[in-house]
mmCIF file of C-alpha atoms in Angstrom:
data_model
loop_
_atom_site.group_PDB
_atom_site.id
_atom_site.type_symbol
_atom_site.label_atom_id
_atom_site.label_comp_id
_atom_site.label_asym_id
_atom_site.label_seq_id
_atom_site.Cartn_x
_atom_site.Cartn_y
_atom_site.Cartn_z
ATOM 1 C CA ASP A 1 -8.186 -10.457 4.624
ATOM 2 C CA ALA A 2 -9.568 -6.970 4.071
ATOM 3 C CA VAL A 3 -6.936 -5.402 6.341
ATOM 4 C CA TYR A 4 -3.466 -6.577 7.318
ATOM 5 C CA PRO A 5 -1.330 -4.991 10.057
ATOM 6 C CA VAL A 6 1.923 -5.817 8.207
ATOM 7 C CA ILE A 7 2.975 -7.060 4.782
ATOM 8 C CA PHE A 8 6.600 -8.062 4.188
ATOM 9 C CA ILE A 9 8.007 -7.915 0.657
ATOM 10 C CA ASP A 10 11.329 -9.575 -0.088
ATOM 11 C CA ALA A 11 13.099 -11.315 -2.958
ATOM 12 C CA ILE A 12 15.060 -14.493 -3.566
ATOM 13 C CA ASN A 13 17.278 -14.853 -6.639
ATOM 14 C CA VAL A 14 16.537 -17.875 -8.804
ATOM 15 C CA LYS A 15 18.465 -19.139 -11.829
ATOM 16 C CA ILE A 16 16.190 -19.218 -14.886
ATOM 17 C CA ARG A 17 17.217 -20.406 -18.346
ATOM 18 C CA ASP A 18 15.792 -17.921 -20.810
ATOM 19 C CA GLY A 19 18.190 -18.149 -23.715
ATOM 20 C CA GLN A 20 20.966 -18.361 -21.139
ATOM 21 C CA VAL A 21 20.923 -19.104 -17.413
ATOM 22 C CA ALA A 22 20.707 -15.908 -15.359
ATOM 23 C CA ASN A 23 19.617 -14.848 -11.882
ATOM 24 C CA ARG A 24 16.100 -13.438 -11.639
ATOM 25 C CA PRO A 25 14.443 -12.154 -8.451
ATOM 26 C CA ILE A 26 11.217 -13.760 -7.264
ATOM 27 C CA TYR A 27 9.360 -11.353 -4.981
ATOM 28 C CA VAL A 28 7.192 -12.737 -2.201
ATOM 29 C CA ALA A 29 4.504 -10.839 -0.283
ATOM 30 C CA LEU A 30 3.913 -12.284 3.189
ATOM 31 C CA ALA A 31 1.160 -10.790 5.341
ATOM 32 C CA VAL A 32 0.717 -11.055 9.099
ATOM 33 C CA THR A 33 -2.918 -11.224 10.197
ATOM 34 C CA VAL A 34 -4.414 -9.544 13.254
ATOM 35 C CA ASP A 35 -4.249 -12.973 14.930
ATOM 36 C CA GLY A 36 -0.523 -13.272 14.229
ATOM 37 C CA GLU A 37 -0.887 -15.870 11.469
ATOM 38 C CA ARG A 38 0.982 -15.621 8.159
ATOM 39 C CA ASP A 39 -0.578 -15.491 4.692
ATOM 40 C CA VAL A 40 1.498 -15.742 1.518
ATOM 41 C CA LEU A 41 -0.324 -13.272 -0.723
ATOM 42 C CA GLY A 42 1.566 -14.069 -3.888
ATOM 43 C CA LEU A 43 4.850 -14.121 -5.725
ATOM 44 C CA TRP A 44 6.019 -12.275 -8.804
ATOM 45 C CA ALA A 45 9.037 -12.628 -11.056
ATOM 46 C CA GLY A 46 11.090 -9.458 -11.192
ATOM 47 C CA GLU A 47 12.408 -7.932 -14.355
ATOM 48 C CA HIS A 48 15.522 -6.036 -13.303
ATOM 49 C CA GLY A 49 16.225 -7.000 -9.679
ATOM 50 C CA ASP A 50 15.987 -3.953 -7.402
ATOM 51 C CA GLY A 51 15.537 -1.911 -10.595
ATOM 52 C CA GLU A 52 11.826 -2.729 -10.815
ATOM 53 C CA GLY A 53 10.068 0.526 -11.644
ATOM 54 C CA ALA A 54 7.018 2.263 -10.219
ATOM 55 C CA LYS A 55 4.700 0.714 -12.847
ATOM 56 C CA TYR A 56 5.833 -2.775 -11.858
ATOM 57 C CA TRP A 57 5.088 -2.222 -8.165
ATOM 58 C CA LEU A 58 1.825 -0.449 -8.943
ATOM 59 C CA ARG A 59 0.725 -3.522 -10.897
ATOM 60 C CA VAL A 60 1.700 -5.894 -8.055
ATOM 61 C CA LEU A 61 0.010 -3.874 -5.301
ATOM 62 C CA THR A 62 -3.095 -3.210 -7.395
ATOM 63 C CA GLU A 63 -3.430 -6.955 -7.966
ATOM 64 C CA ILE A 64 -3.299 -7.555 -4.199
ATOM 65 C CA LYS A 65 -5.863 -4.817 -3.582
ATOM 66 C CA ASN A 66 -8.193 -6.122 -6.288
ATOM 67 C CA ARG A 67 -8.154 -9.516 -4.576
ATOM 68 C CA GLY A 68 -9.674 -7.939 -1.465
ATOM 69 C CA VAL A 69 -6.931 -6.253 0.603
ATOM 70 C CA SER A 70 -8.481 -2.831 1.104
ATOM 71 C CA ASP A 71 -5.840 -1.496 3.494
ATOM 72 C CA VAL A 72 -2.459 -2.237 5.089
ATOM 73 C CA CYS A 73 -1.015 -0.549 8.172
ATOM 74 C CA MET A 74 2.648 -1.074 7.249
ATOM 75 C CA ILE A 75 4.779 -2.587 4.496
ATOM 76 C CA VAL A 76 8.289 -3.748 5.420
ATOM 77 C CA CYS A 77 10.806 -4.102 2.604
ATOM 78 C CA ASP A 78 14.472 -3.883 1.728
ATOM 79 C CA GLY A 79 15.327 -0.718 -0.172
ATOM 80 C CA LEU A 80 13.004 -1.258 -3.153
ATOM 81 C CA LYS A 81 13.421 2.182 -4.699
ATOM 82 C CA TYR A 82 10.067 2.640 -6.436
ATOM 83 C CA LEU A 83 7.862 0.701 -4.025
ATOM 84 C CA PRO A 84 6.987 3.612 -1.659
ATOM 85 C CA ALA A 85 5.518 5.686 -4.506
ATOM 86 C CA ALA A 86 3.346 2.765 -5.600
ATOM 87 C CA VAL A 87 2.213 2.144 -2.011
ATOM 88 C CA ALA A 88 1.166 5.807 -1.730
ATOM 89 C CA GLN A 89 -1.119 5.388 -4.748
ATOM 90 C CA VAL A 90 -2.710 2.098 -3.731
ATOM 91 C CA TRP A 91 -2.908 2.517 0.071
ATOM 92 C CA PRO A 92 -2.302 6.235 0.814
ATOM 93 C CA GLN A 93 -2.174 5.840 4.610
ATOM 94 C CA THR A 94 0.222 2.860 4.633
ATOM 95 C CA ILE A 95 3.633 3.313 6.262
ATOM 96 C CA VAL A 96 6.659 1.963 4.368
ATOM 97 C CA GLN A 97 9.309 0.652 6.765
ATOM 98 C CA ALA A 98 12.878 -0.255 5.838
ATOM 99 C CA CYS A 99 14.148 -3.609 7.104
ATOM 100 C CA ILE A 100 16.768 -2.807 9.737
ATOM 101 C CA VAL A 101 18.577 -6.131 9.317
ATOM 102 C CA HIS A 102 19.029 -5.478 5.599
ATOM 103 C CA LEU A 103 20.130 -1.906 6.311
ATOM 104 C CA LEU A 104 22.882 -3.212 8.579
ATOM 105 C CA ARG A 105 23.935 -5.859 6.063
ATOM 106 C CA ASN A 106 24.109 -3.249 3.328
ATOM 107 C CA SER A 107 26.263 -1.104 5.614
ATOM 108 C CA PHE A 108 28.804 -3.902 5.910
ATOM 109 C CA ARG A 109 29.205 -3.961 2.124
ATOM 110 C CA TYR A 110 30.985 -0.611 2.324
ATOM 111 C CA ALA A 111 33.358 -1.621 5.108
ATOM 112 C CA SER A 112 36.303 -3.879 5.766
ATOM 113 C CA LYS A 113 35.235 -7.118 7.446
ATOM 114 C CA LYS A 114 37.500 -6.410 10.422
ATOM 115 C CA ASP A 115 35.318 -3.352 11.216
ATOM 116 C CA TRP A 116 31.940 -5.080 10.970
ATOM 117 C CA ALA A 117 31.587 -5.753 14.701
ATOM 118 C CA ALA A 118 32.556 -2.179 15.584
ATOM 119 C CA ILE A 119 30.113 -0.767 13.024
ATOM 120 C CA ALA A 120 27.266 -2.936 14.323
ATOM 121 C CA LYS A 121 27.992 -1.781 17.877
ATOM 122 C CA ALA A 122 28.212 1.880 16.819
ATOM 123 C CA LEU A 123 24.927 1.789 14.875
ATOM 124 C CA LYS A 124 22.923 -0.101 17.504
ATOM 125 C CA PRO A 125 22.152 3.071 19.535
ATOM 126 C CA VAL A 126 20.616 4.551 16.373
ATOM 127 C CA TYR A 127 18.005 1.850 15.737
ATOM 128 C CA THR A 128 17.346 1.146 19.432
ATOM 129 C CA ALA A 129 16.749 4.810 20.286
ATOM 130 C CA SER A 130 13.587 5.708 22.173
ATOM 131 C CA SER A 131 12.540 8.332 19.615
ATOM 132 C CA GLU A 132 13.412 9.744 16.212
ATOM 133 C CA THR A 133 15.080 12.744 17.881
ATOM 134 C CA GLU A 134 17.345 10.486 19.926
ATOM 135 C CA ALA A 135 18.034 8.320 16.856
ATOM 136 C CA LEU A 136 19.132 11.399 14.919
ATOM 137 C CA GLU A 137 21.441 12.457 17.752
ATOM 138 C CA ARG A 138 23.043 9.005 17.853
ATOM 139 C CA PHE A 139 23.368 8.983 14.051
ATOM 140 C CA VAL A 140 25.125 12.347 14.075
ATOM 141 C CA GLU A 141 27.533 10.930 16.654
ATOM 142 C CA PHE A 142 28.224 7.963 14.367
ATOM 143 C CA SER A 143 28.675 10.253 11.350
ATOM 144 C CA GLU A 144 31.261 12.318 13.199
ATOM 145 C CA SER A 145 33.051 9.319 14.699
ATOM 146 C CA THR A 146 36.183 7.686 13.333
ATOM 147 C CA LEU A 147 34.093 4.962 11.673
ATOM 148 C CA GLY A 148 31.713 7.483 10.133
ATOM 149 C CA ARG A 149 34.565 9.482 8.649
ATOM 150 C CA LYS A 150 36.295 6.304 7.457
ATOM 151 C CA TYR A 151 33.154 5.011 5.719
ATOM 152 C CA PRO A 152 31.159 7.994 4.361
ATOM 153 C CA ALA A 153 29.233 5.619 2.077
ATOM 154 C CA ILE A 154 27.598 4.073 5.163
ATOM 155 C CA VAL A 155 26.556 7.526 6.351
ATOM 156 C CA ARG A 156 25.007 8.280 2.937
ATOM 157 C CA LEU A 157 23.247 4.891 2.940
ATOM 158 C CA TRP A 158 21.481 5.675 6.225
ATOM 159 C CA GLU A 159 20.733 9.249 5.187
ATOM 160 C CA ASN A 160 19.059 8.037 1.988
ATOM 161 C CA ALA A 161 17.058 5.408 3.889
ATOM 162 C CA TRP A 162 16.146 7.663 6.827
ATOM 163 C CA ALA A 163 12.542 8.388 5.803
ATOM 164 C CA GLU A 164 11.795 4.645 5.619
ATOM 165 C CA PHE A 165 13.954 3.819 8.649
ATOM 166 C CA VAL A 166 12.312 5.984 11.329
ATOM 167 C CA PRO A 167 8.577 5.007 11.276
ATOM 168 C CA PHE A 168 8.976 1.986 13.574
ATOM 169 C CA LEU A 169 10.529 4.191 16.290
ATOM 170 C CA ALA A 170 7.024 5.475 17.079
ATOM 171 C CA PHE A 171 5.968 2.007 18.297
ATOM 172 C CA ASP A 172 6.601 0.119 21.527
ATOM 173 C CA ARG A 173 9.708 -2.057 21.556
ATOM 174 C CA GLU A 174 7.637 -5.269 21.496
ATOM 175 C CA ILE A 175 6.023 -4.190 18.225
ATOM 176 C CA ARG A 176 9.322 -2.978 16.790
ATOM 177 C CA THR A 177 10.788 -6.465 16.889
ATOM 178 C CA VAL A 178 7.999 -7.660 14.583
ATOM 179 C CA ILE A 179 7.916 -4.845 12.046
ATOM 180 C CA CYS A 180 11.540 -3.775 11.686
ATOM 181 C CA THR A 181 12.826 -6.821 9.793
ATOM 182 C CA THR A 182 11.858 -9.126 6.944
ATOM 183 C CA ASN A 183 13.095 -12.160 8.919
ATOM 184 C CA ALA A 184 9.563 -13.595 8.927
ATOM 185 C CA ILE A 185 9.614 -13.884 5.149
ATOM 186 C CA GLU A 186 13.256 -14.991 5.072
ATOM 187 C CA SER A 187 12.313 -18.119 7.024
ATOM 188 C CA LEU A 188 10.066 -19.064 4.093
ATOM 189 C CA ASN A 189 12.694 -18.101 1.566
ATOM 190 C CA SER A 190 15.299 -20.279 3.275
ATOM 191 C CA ARG A 191 13.106 -23.320 2.625
ATOM 192 C CA TYR A 192 12.573 -22.243 -0.958
ATOM 193 C CA ARG A 193 16.309 -21.597 -1.400
ATOM 194 C CA ARG A 194 17.114 -25.162 -0.332
ATOM 195 C CA ALA A 195 14.665 -26.518 -2.884
ATOM 196 C CA VAL A 196 15.993 -24.206 -5.584
ATOM 197 C CA ASN A 197 19.601 -25.196 -4.879
ATOM 198 C CA ALA A 198 18.657 -28.842 -5.213
ATOM 199 C CA ARG A 199 16.973 -28.097 -8.548
ATOM 200 C CA GLY A 200 19.820 -25.946 -9.875
ATOM 201 C CA HIS A 201 17.857 -23.794 -12.301
ATOM 202 C CA PHE A 202 14.445 -23.589 -13.964
ATOM 203 C CA PRO A 203 13.665 -23.654 -17.693
ATOM 204 C CA THR A 204 11.161 -20.801 -17.480
ATOM 205 C CA GLU A 205 9.926 -18.083 -15.168
ATOM 206 C CA GLN A 206 6.584 -19.887 -14.747
ATOM 207 C CA ALA A 207 8.337 -23.101 -13.729
ATOM 208 C CA ALA A 208 10.080 -21.250 -10.906
ATOM 209 C CA LEU A 209 6.807 -19.704 -9.740
ATOM 210 C CA ASN A 210 5.014 -23.056 -9.863
ATOM 211 C CA HIS A 211 7.761 -24.672 -7.777
ATOM 212 C CA TYR A 212 7.330 -22.304 -4.829
ATOM 213 C CA PRO A 213 4.265 -23.978 -3.182
ATOM 214 C CA TYR A 214 5.961 -27.384 -3.339
ATOM 215 C CA ALA A 215 9.073 -25.977 -1.692
ATOM 216 C CA LEU A 216 6.949 -24.768 1.232
ATOM 217 C CA ASP A 217 5.305 -28.160 1.722
ATOM 218 C CA PRO A 218 7.020 -29.901 4.676
ATOM 219 C CA ALA A 219 6.327 -33.260 2.990
#
């Protein structure tokens, strides 16, 4: 389509034998149409995991644009460092939104498992706030709480992601549930992951890319 309301970009790690077997990310771009249908726009093998640079993402997004996507309202992704800069070049008005589910999961990485439930409860008022101002107030409260002081790395994580975290707060709650997470694309990836696990690993990058459509076929 010429315009998509939302494009989700996410990765699944696949074992590829290139000299030796190693994990390589396969990035998938899943668009939601104005009618609520889903279009898989393409998939690309990563080079360095989340270390893909600005030139890599510029190439991917330019390819999508050259195939006819003239504009996108919002792109939802999981902390891909150089993606926002590439988006600004290809679609200057597009909003880049961080996936809230991934942000929470990444928070847990810095904490003891026994505190996960408490952290989730303490952060919920931040991402369910009615406005960015309220979200900031709730985040300050978390930062100054016992949990915030115990896990300063979580505070820094949210501070670094803040610019990509807050855009969805400007939308109604019904819309937020659609745009704040990459769960839509993860449902596709779960099917692909099952097929990949059954295969074990792929001899080449191209073999992994070619396998993706078959993994999505219910038959």
